[in-house]
Each structure stands twice: as structure tokens, then as C-alpha cells.
Short mmCIF file of C-alpha atoms and ligand atoms in Angstrom, two decimals:
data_model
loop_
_atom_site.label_atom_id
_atom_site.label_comp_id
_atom_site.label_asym_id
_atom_site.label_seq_id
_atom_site.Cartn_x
_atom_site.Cartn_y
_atom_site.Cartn_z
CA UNK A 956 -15.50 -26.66 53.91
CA UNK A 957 -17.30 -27.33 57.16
CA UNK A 958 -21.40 -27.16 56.42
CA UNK A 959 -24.16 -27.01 58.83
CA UNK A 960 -26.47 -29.10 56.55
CA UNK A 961 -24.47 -32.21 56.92
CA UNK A 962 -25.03 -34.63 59.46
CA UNK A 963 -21.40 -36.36 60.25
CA UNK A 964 -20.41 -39.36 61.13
CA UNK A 965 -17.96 -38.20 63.31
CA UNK A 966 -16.40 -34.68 65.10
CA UNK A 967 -13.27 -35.06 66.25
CA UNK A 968 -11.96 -32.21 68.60
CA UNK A 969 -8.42 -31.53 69.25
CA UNK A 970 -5.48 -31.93 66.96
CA UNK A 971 -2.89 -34.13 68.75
CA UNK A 972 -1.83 -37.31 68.34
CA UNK A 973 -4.50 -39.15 69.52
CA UNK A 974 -6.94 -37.00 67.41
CA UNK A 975 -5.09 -37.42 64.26
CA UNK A 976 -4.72 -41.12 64.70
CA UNK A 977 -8.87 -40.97 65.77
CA UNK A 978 -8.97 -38.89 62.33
CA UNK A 979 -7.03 -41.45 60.41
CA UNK A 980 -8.84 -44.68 61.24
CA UNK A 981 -12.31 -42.93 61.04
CA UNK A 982 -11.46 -41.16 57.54
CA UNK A 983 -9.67 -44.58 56.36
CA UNK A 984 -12.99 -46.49 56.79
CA UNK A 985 -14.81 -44.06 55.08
CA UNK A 986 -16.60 -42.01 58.14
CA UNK A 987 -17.68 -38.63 57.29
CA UNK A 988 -15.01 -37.00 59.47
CA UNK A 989 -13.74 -33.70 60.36
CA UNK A 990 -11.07 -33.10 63.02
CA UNK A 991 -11.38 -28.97 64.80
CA UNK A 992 -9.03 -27.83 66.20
CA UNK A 993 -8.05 -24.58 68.19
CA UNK A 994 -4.80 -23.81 67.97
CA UNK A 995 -1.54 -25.75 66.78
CA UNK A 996 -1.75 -28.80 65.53
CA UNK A 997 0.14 -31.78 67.36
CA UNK A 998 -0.89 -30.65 71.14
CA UNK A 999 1.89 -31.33 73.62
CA UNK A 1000 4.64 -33.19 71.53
CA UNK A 1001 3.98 -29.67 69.00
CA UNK A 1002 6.53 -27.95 71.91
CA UNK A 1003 8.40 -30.68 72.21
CA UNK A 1004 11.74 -30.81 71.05
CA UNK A 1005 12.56 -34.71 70.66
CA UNK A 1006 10.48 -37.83 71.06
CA UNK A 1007 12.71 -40.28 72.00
CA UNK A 1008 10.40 -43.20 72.65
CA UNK A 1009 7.73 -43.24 69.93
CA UNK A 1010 8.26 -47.12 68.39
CA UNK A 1011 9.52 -47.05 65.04
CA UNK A 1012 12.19 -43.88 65.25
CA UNK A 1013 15.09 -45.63 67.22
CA UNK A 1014 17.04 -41.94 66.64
CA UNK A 1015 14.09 -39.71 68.14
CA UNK A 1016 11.80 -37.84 65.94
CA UNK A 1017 10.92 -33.97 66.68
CA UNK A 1018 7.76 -33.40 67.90
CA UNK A 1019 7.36 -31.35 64.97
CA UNK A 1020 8.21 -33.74 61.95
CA UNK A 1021 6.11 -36.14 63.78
CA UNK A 1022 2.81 -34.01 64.00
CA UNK A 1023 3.14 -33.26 60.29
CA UNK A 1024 3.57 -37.14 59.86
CA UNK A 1025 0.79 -37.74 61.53
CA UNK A 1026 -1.09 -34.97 59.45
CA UNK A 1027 0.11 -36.35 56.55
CA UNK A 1028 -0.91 -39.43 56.98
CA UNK A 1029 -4.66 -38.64 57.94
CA UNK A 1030 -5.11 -36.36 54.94
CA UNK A 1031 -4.08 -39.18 52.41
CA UNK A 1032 -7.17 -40.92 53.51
CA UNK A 1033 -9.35 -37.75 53.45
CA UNK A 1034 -9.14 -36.43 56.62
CA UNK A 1035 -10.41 -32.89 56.64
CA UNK A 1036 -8.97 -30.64 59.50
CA UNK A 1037 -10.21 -27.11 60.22
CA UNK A 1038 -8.90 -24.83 62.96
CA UNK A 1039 -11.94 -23.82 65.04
CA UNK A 1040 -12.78 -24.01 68.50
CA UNK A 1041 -15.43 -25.95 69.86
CA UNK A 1042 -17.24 -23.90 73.07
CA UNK A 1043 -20.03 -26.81 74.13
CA UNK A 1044 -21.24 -30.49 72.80
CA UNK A 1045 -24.95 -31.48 73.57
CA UNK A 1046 -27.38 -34.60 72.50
CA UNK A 1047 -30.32 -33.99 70.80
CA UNK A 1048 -32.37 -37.04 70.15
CA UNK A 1049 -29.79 -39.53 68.57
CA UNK A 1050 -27.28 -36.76 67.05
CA UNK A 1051 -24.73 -34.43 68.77
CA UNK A 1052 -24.41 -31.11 68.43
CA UNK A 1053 -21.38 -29.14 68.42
CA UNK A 1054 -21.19 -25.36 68.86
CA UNK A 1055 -18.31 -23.21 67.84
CA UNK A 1056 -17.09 -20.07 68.81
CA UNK A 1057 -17.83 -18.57 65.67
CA UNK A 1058 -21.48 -18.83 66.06
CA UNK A 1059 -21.77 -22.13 63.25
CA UNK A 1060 -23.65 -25.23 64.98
CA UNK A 1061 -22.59 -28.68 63.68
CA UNK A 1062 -23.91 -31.50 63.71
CA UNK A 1063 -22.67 -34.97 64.14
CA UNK A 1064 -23.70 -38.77 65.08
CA UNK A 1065 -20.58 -39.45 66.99
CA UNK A 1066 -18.00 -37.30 68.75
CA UNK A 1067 -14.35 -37.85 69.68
CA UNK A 1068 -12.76 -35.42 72.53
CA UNK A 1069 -8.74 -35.44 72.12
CA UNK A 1070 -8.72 -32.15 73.28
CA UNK A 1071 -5.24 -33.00 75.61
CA UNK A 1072 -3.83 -30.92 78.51
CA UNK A 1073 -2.07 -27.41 78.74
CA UNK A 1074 0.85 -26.80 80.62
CA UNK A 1075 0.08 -25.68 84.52
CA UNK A 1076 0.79 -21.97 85.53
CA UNK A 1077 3.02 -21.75 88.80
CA UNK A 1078 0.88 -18.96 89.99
CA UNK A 1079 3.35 -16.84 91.14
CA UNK A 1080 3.58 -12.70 91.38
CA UNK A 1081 5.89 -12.13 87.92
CA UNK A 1082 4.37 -15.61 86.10
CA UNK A 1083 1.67 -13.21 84.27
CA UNK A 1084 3.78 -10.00 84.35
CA UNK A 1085 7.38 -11.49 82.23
CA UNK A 1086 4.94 -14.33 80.41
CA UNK A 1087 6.83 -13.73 76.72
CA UNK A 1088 9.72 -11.82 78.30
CA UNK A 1089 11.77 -13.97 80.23
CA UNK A 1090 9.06 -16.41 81.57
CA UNK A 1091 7.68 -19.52 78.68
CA UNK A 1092 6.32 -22.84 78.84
CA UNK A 1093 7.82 -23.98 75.34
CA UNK A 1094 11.62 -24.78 75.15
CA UNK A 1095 11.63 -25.71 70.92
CA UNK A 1096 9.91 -22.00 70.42
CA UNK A 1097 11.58 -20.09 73.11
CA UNK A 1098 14.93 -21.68 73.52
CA UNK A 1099 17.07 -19.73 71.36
CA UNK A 1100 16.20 -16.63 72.86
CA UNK A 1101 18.57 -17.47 75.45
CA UNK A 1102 21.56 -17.52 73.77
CA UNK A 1103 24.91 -17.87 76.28
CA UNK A 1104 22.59 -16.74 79.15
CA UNK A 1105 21.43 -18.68 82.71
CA UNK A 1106 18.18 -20.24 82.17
CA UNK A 1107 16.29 -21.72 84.97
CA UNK A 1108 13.95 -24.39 84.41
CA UNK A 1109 11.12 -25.41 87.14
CA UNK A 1110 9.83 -29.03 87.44
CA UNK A 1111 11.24 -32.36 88.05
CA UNK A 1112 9.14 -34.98 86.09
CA UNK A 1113 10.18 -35.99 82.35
CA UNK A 1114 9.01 -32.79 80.46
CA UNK A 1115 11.51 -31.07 82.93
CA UNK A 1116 14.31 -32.80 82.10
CA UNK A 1117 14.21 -33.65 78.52
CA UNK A 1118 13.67 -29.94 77.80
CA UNK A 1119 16.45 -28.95 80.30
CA UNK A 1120 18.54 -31.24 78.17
CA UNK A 1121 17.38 -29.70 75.13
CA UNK A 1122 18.13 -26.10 77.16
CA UNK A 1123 21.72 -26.97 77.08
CA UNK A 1124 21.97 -25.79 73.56
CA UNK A 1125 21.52 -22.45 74.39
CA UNK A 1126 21.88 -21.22 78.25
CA UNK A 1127 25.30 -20.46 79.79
CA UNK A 1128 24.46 -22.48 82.55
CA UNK A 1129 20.55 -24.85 83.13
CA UNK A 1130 19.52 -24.98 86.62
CA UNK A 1131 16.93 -27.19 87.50
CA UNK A 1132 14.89 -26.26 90.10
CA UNK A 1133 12.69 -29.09 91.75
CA UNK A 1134 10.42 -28.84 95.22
CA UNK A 1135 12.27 -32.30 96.19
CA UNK A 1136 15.46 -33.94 96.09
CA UNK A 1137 14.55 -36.73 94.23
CA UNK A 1138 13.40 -36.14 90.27
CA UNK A 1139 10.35 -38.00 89.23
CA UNK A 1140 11.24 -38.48 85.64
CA UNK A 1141 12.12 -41.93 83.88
CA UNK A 1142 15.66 -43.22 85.34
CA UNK A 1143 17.55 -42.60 81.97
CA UNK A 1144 16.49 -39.11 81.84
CA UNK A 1145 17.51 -38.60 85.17
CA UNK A 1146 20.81 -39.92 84.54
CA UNK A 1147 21.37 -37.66 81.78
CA UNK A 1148 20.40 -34.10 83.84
CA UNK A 1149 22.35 -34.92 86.80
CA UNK A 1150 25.51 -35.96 84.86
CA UNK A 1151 25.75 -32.76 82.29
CA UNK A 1152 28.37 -30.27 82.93
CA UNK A 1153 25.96 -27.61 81.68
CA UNK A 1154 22.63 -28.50 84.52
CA UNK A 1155 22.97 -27.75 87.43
CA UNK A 1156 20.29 -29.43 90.26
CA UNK A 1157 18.68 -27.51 92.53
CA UNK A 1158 16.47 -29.47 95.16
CA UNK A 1159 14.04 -28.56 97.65
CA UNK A 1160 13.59 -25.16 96.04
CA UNK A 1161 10.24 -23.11 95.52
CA UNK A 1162 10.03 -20.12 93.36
CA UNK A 1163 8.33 -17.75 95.46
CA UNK A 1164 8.82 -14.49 92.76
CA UNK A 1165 9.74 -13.91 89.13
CA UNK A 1166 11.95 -10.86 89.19
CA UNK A 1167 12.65 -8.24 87.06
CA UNK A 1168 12.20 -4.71 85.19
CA UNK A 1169 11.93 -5.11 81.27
CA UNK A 1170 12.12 -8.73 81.55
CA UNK A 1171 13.19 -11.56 83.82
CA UNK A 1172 16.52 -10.97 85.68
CA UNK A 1173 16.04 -13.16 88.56
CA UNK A 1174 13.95 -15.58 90.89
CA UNK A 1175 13.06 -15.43 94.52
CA UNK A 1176 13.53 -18.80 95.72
CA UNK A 1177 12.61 -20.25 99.13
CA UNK A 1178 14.43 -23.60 100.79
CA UNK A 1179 11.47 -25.59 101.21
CA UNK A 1180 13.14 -27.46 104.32
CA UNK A 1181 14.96 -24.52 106.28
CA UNK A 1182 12.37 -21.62 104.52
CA UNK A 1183 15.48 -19.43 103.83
CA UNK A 1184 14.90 -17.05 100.91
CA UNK A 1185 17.88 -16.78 98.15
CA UNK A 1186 17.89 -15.45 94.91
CA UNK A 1187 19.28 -16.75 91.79
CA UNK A 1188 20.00 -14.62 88.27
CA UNK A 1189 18.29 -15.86 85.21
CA UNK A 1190 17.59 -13.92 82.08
CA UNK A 1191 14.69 -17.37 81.02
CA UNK A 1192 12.88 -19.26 83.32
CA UNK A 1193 11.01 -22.49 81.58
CA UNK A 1194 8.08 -23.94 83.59
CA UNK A 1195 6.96 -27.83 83.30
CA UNK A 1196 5.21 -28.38 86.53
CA UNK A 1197 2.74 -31.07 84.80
CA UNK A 1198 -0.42 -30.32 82.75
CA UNK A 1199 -4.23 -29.35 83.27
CA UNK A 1200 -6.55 -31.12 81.26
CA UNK A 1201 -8.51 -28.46 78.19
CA UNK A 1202 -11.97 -29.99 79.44
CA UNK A 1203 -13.56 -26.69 81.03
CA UNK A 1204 -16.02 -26.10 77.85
CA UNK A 1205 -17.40 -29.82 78.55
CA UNK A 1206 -18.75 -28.92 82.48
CA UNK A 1207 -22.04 -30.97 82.81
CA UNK A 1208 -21.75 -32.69 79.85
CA UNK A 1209 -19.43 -36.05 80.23
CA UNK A 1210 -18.15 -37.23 83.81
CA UNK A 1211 -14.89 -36.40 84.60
CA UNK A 1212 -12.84 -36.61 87.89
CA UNK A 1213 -11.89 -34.15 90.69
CA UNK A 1214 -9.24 -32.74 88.18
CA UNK A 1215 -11.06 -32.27 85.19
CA UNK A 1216 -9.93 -35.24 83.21
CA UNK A 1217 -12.75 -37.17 81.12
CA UNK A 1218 -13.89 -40.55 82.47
CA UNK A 1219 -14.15 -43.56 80.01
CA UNK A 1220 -14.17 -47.32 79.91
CA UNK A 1221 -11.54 -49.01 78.06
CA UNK A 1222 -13.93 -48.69 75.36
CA UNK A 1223 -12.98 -45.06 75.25
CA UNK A 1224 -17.02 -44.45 75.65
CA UNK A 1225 -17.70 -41.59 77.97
CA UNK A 1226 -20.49 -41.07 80.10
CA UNK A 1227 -22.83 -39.65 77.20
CA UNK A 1228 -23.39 -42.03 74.51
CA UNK A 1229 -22.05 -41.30 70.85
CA UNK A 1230 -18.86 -39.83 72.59
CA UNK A 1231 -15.79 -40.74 73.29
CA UNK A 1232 -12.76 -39.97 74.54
CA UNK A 1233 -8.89 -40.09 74.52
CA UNK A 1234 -5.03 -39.05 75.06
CA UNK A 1235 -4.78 -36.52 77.43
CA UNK A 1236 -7.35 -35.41 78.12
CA UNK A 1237 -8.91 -38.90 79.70
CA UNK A 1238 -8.96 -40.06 83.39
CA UNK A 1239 -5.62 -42.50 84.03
CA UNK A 1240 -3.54 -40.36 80.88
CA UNK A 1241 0.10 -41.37 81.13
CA UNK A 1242 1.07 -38.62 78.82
CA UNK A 1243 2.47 -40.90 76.44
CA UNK A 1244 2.32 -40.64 72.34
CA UNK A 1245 2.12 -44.11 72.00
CA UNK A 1246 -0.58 -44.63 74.81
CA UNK A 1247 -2.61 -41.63 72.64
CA UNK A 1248 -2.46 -42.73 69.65
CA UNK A 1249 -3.45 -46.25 70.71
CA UNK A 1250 -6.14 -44.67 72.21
CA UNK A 1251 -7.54 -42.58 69.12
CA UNK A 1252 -7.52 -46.03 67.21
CA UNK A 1253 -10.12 -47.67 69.89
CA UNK A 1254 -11.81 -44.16 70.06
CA UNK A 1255 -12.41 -44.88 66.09
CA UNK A 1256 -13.37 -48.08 66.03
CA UNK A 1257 -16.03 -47.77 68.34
CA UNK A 1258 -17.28 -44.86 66.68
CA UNK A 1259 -17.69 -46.86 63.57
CA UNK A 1260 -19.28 -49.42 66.20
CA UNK A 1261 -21.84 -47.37 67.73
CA UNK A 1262 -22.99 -46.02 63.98
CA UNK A 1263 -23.38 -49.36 62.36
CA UNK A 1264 -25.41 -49.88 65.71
CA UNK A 1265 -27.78 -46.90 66.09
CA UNK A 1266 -28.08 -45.37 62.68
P1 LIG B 1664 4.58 -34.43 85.72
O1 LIG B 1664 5.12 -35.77 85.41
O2 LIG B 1664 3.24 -34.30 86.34
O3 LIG B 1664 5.66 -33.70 86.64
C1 LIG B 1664 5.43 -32.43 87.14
C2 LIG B 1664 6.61 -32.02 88.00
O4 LIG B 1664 6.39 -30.68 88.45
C3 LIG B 1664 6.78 -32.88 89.24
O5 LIG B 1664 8.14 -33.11 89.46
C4 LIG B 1664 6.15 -32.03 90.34
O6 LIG B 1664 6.79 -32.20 91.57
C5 LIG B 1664 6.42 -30.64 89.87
N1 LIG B 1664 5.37 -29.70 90.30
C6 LIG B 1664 4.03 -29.81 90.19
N2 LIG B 1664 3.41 -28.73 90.66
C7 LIG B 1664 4.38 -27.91 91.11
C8 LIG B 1664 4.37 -26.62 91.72
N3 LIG B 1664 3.24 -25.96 91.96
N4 LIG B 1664 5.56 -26.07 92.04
C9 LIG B 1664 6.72 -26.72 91.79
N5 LIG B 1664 6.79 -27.93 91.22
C10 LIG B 1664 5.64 -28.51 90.88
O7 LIG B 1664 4.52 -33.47 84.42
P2 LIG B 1664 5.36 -33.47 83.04
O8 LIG B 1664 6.80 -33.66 83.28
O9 LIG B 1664 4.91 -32.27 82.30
O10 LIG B 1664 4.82 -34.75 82.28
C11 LIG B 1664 3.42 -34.87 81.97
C12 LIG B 1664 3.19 -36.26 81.40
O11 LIG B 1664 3.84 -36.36 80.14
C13 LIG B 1664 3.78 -37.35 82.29
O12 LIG B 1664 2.93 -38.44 82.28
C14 LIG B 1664 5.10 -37.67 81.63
O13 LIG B 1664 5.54 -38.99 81.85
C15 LIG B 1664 4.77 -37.42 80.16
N6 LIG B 1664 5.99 -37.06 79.39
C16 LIG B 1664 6.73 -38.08 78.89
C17 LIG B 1664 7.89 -37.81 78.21
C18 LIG B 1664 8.68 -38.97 77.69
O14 LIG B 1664 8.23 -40.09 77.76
N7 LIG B 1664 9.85 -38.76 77.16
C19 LIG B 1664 8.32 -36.51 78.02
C20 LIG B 1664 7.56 -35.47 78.56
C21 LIG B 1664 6.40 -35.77 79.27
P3 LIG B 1664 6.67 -33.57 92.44
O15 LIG B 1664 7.57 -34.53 91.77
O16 LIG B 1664 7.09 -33.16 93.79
O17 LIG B 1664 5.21 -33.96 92.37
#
């Protein structure tokens, strides 16, 4: 139970890897801790089908299995997770308090943000329109639906083309459509798309309309070197054109860069004292598990710091 009353030692907001590993090390050394978060646990690697480079699993891990690990893990040492959303953090005197949506107004002597990034819209006419019915943004829950049928998928960095990989399962045929002709994911990855019978690569494209009656049945493309318009049959169309950082509710409150990512030093401190950041959602995020969860430890640590310091 979550209580008002009690003054924490630390929040932690947002339920991904680096805020369950945050969660861990805080709740291991005995910090008062509770983790909120919003949605799903396990933020980005949640909708991902495999991790293939997370040390310790040398035959991948599902995103999945690994969030619950995580979980897991963090619980054993007393972890308490809630799923509530946070709408604004402000500092009172020495303590930090954190308001929910619900109305309830905690309060806490450190804060962790791991609040991560959300998938970026395309902002197309048809995006909104076939959102659930043709058009997702999460291959492991929407893949299936697209049993023996085309399936385009949009993007060209690694999300892209692991999940087009993953799309193979299930489409007829994968095309992957990039703005370029040259992919920006990791080498090996690359390899893999361009050599599968099933994907087929299709560069310097824009999607310029998502088509359809019911649902998606096909895409408007435009040559973004000639400007010729074609259009291409899909029944899915997968989007992974990079990620927007969650930090909107924190306006005013910590620095953050022209694109909304949270400052820090490689302390993890940000720009209002008691809080820190990390994953994600922090300036210089390589999008990495391992690079979050390292982060989440030193986002801990100096939490414990700055108590045995101030309080
Ligand atoms: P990303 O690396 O930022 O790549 C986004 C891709 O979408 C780029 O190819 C970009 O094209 C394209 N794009 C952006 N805006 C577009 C638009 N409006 N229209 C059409 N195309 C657009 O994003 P991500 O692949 O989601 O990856 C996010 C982070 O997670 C990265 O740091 C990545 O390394 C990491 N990640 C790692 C793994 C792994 O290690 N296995 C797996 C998934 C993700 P341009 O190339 O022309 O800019």
C-alpha cells in the first residue's frame, strides 16, 4: 500500500529496466522504496520480441521473460511496485513531492525518473484513423495478426530490423521501407534483413498515406529522390521511426534538451537536487538495456548518497 503519511526514501518512476534495477539496489540496501508506474511494466524491451545482446543470455532472452526477471528480482529484496501515474514532481524545503493522477500526493526525500521513451508517430493522414486496425507500433503483440499476409514495416535503425526479422514469422512477404538507402542499424542486423528471402528492402521511400476502408489495405508511398508516387498493398504496417522521450509532465522542473530528454551528470543527478535520472529517458540515451540498467545502479547509489548526506 502506497500512504501519504510516509516520508520515502526514494520514488522511483517508470517501470523499465533501468527503474527496476534503480528499484533493486535502493530496496536491497534497505531504502524505503516504491517504484510507479503507468502502464506495462518493462518499457521498451516489454514490445520487444528478442534481446539478443543483454550479457549473460548468449541465446537471446524475450523482452518479456526478461522484464519479469528483472521484477522478480527487485521484489525478493522488497521492492514494492504500484501502477500509477505520476502528473508533476516539486521540492518543498528538503523533500519532494510527487503528485498522481489520482489526486494522492506523495512524498519522498529522493526521486528517480526512468520514465523511458515511446515510440514516434509518423504523422501521417491514416496513422490515427487504422491505429489498431492495420497500423501498430508493437510487433510481439500485433504480429500474429498478420498471418500469411504483406506487412510493411517503416524505419531503418535496429528496432526496424530486428522486428522485421521477427515479422518474418508471420507476413507473406516483410518490406522494409526506409527514407535512405543505407540502414542505420548495427552491421549484423543489417546483414540479416537484406539477406532473408522473406524482406524485401525498400529505399528512399516515404509513406505519404495509410490507405484503406475497414482497415489498412495499402500505403501511398513517394520516391524521395525522383518524388514519384506508387502504392504498395499491405494488410499491417509496423512503425519504428525512433522514440520520444515520456518527459512532458516534468516541463520546468529538471533541464532537459531541445528534445525533451533529461540532462544529468554522470552522477545521474539532474538539475534539481534529490533527483535523478536514467535509461531512456536521459540526454546521450543509447537505447541500450545494458547502458539502463547500469544507469539505474548509479541512479541508486547516489540516492543512498545524497540521504546519508542531507537527512
Ligand atoms: P533510431 O535508431 O532512432 O532509428 C530510427 C529510424 O527511423 C532511422 O532509420 C530514421 O531514419 C527513421 N526515421 C526517423 N524519423 C522518420 C520519419 N519521420 N519518417 C521515416 N523514417 C524516419 O530508432 P530505433 O530503431 O527505434 O532505436 C532506438 C534506440 O534503441 C537506438 O539507440 C537503438 O540502437 C536502440 N535499439 C537497440 C536494439 C539492439 O541493440 N538490438 C534493438 C532496438 C533498439 P534515418 O536513418 O534516415 O535517420
Amino acid at each position: 500500500m502506497i500512504s501519504e503519511d510516509i516520508l520515502y526514501d526514494c520514488v522511483i518512476v517508470g517501470g523499465g529496466p533501468a527503474g527496476l534495477t534503480a528499484g533493486l539496489y535502493c530496496a536491497r540496501a534497505k531504502l524505503r522504496t516504491i517504484l510507479l508506474e503507468k502502464g506495462t511494466l518493462g518499457g521498451q524491451i516489454a514490445i520487444t520480441d528478442l534481446v539478443e545482446n543483454y550479457p549473460g543470455f548468449p541465446e537471446g532472452i524475450s523482452g518479456k521473460e526478461l522484464t519479469q526477471r528483472f521484477k522478480q528480482q527487485a521484489e525478493k529484496f522488497g521492492l514494492e511496485i504500484h501502477r500509477k501515474e505520476v502528473i508533476k514532481i516539486e521540492k518543498v524545503g528538503k523533500e519532494i513531492l510527487i503528485h498522481l493522477r489520482t489526486g494522492e500526493l506523495l512524498r519522498s526525500k529522493t526521486v528517480i525518473l526512468a520514465v523511458g521513451a515511446n515510440p514516434r508517430r509518423l504523422g501521417v493522414k491514416g496513422e490515427e484513423e487504422f491505429l489498431n486496425r492495420g497500423v501498430s507500433y508493437c510487433a510481439t503483440c500485433d504480429g500474429a495478426l498478420f498471418d500469411g499476409v504483406p506487412i510493411a514495416v517503416i524505419g531503418g535503425g535496429d528496432s526496424a530490423c530486428q522486428e522485421s526479422l521477427f515479422l518474418t514469422h508471420f507476413g507473406s512477404v516483410v518490406y522494409l521501407i526506409h527514407r535512405r538507402d543505407q540502414l542505420r542499424a548495427q552491421k549484423h542486423l543489417q546483414e540479416r534483413v537484406l539477406s532473408h528471402p522473406k524482406i524485401k528492402f525498400i529505399p528512399n521511400k516515404v509513406v505519404e498515406e495509410i490507405r484503406g476502408r475497414e482497415a489498412v489495405e495499402s500505403l501511398l508511398l513517394r520516391d524521395t529522390q525522383t518524388g514519384e508516387l506508387t502504392t504498395l498493398e499491405v494488410e499491417g504496417v509496423f512503425i519504428f521511426i525512433g522514440l520520444e522521450p515520456s518527459t512532458g509532465f516534468l516541463k520546468g522542473t529538471v533541464e532537459m534538451d531541445d528534445k525533451g530528454y533529461i540532462i544529468t551528470d554522470h552522477r545521474m543527478r539532474t538539475s534539481l537536487e534529490g533527483v535523478f535520472a536514467c535509461g531512456d529517458c536521459r540526454s546521450g540515451a543509447t537505447g541500450q538495456v545494458a547502458v539502463a540498467v547500469g544507469e539505474g545502479c548509479i541512479a541508486a547509489i547516489e540516492a543512498e548518497r545524497y540521504i546519508e548526506e542531507y537527512f
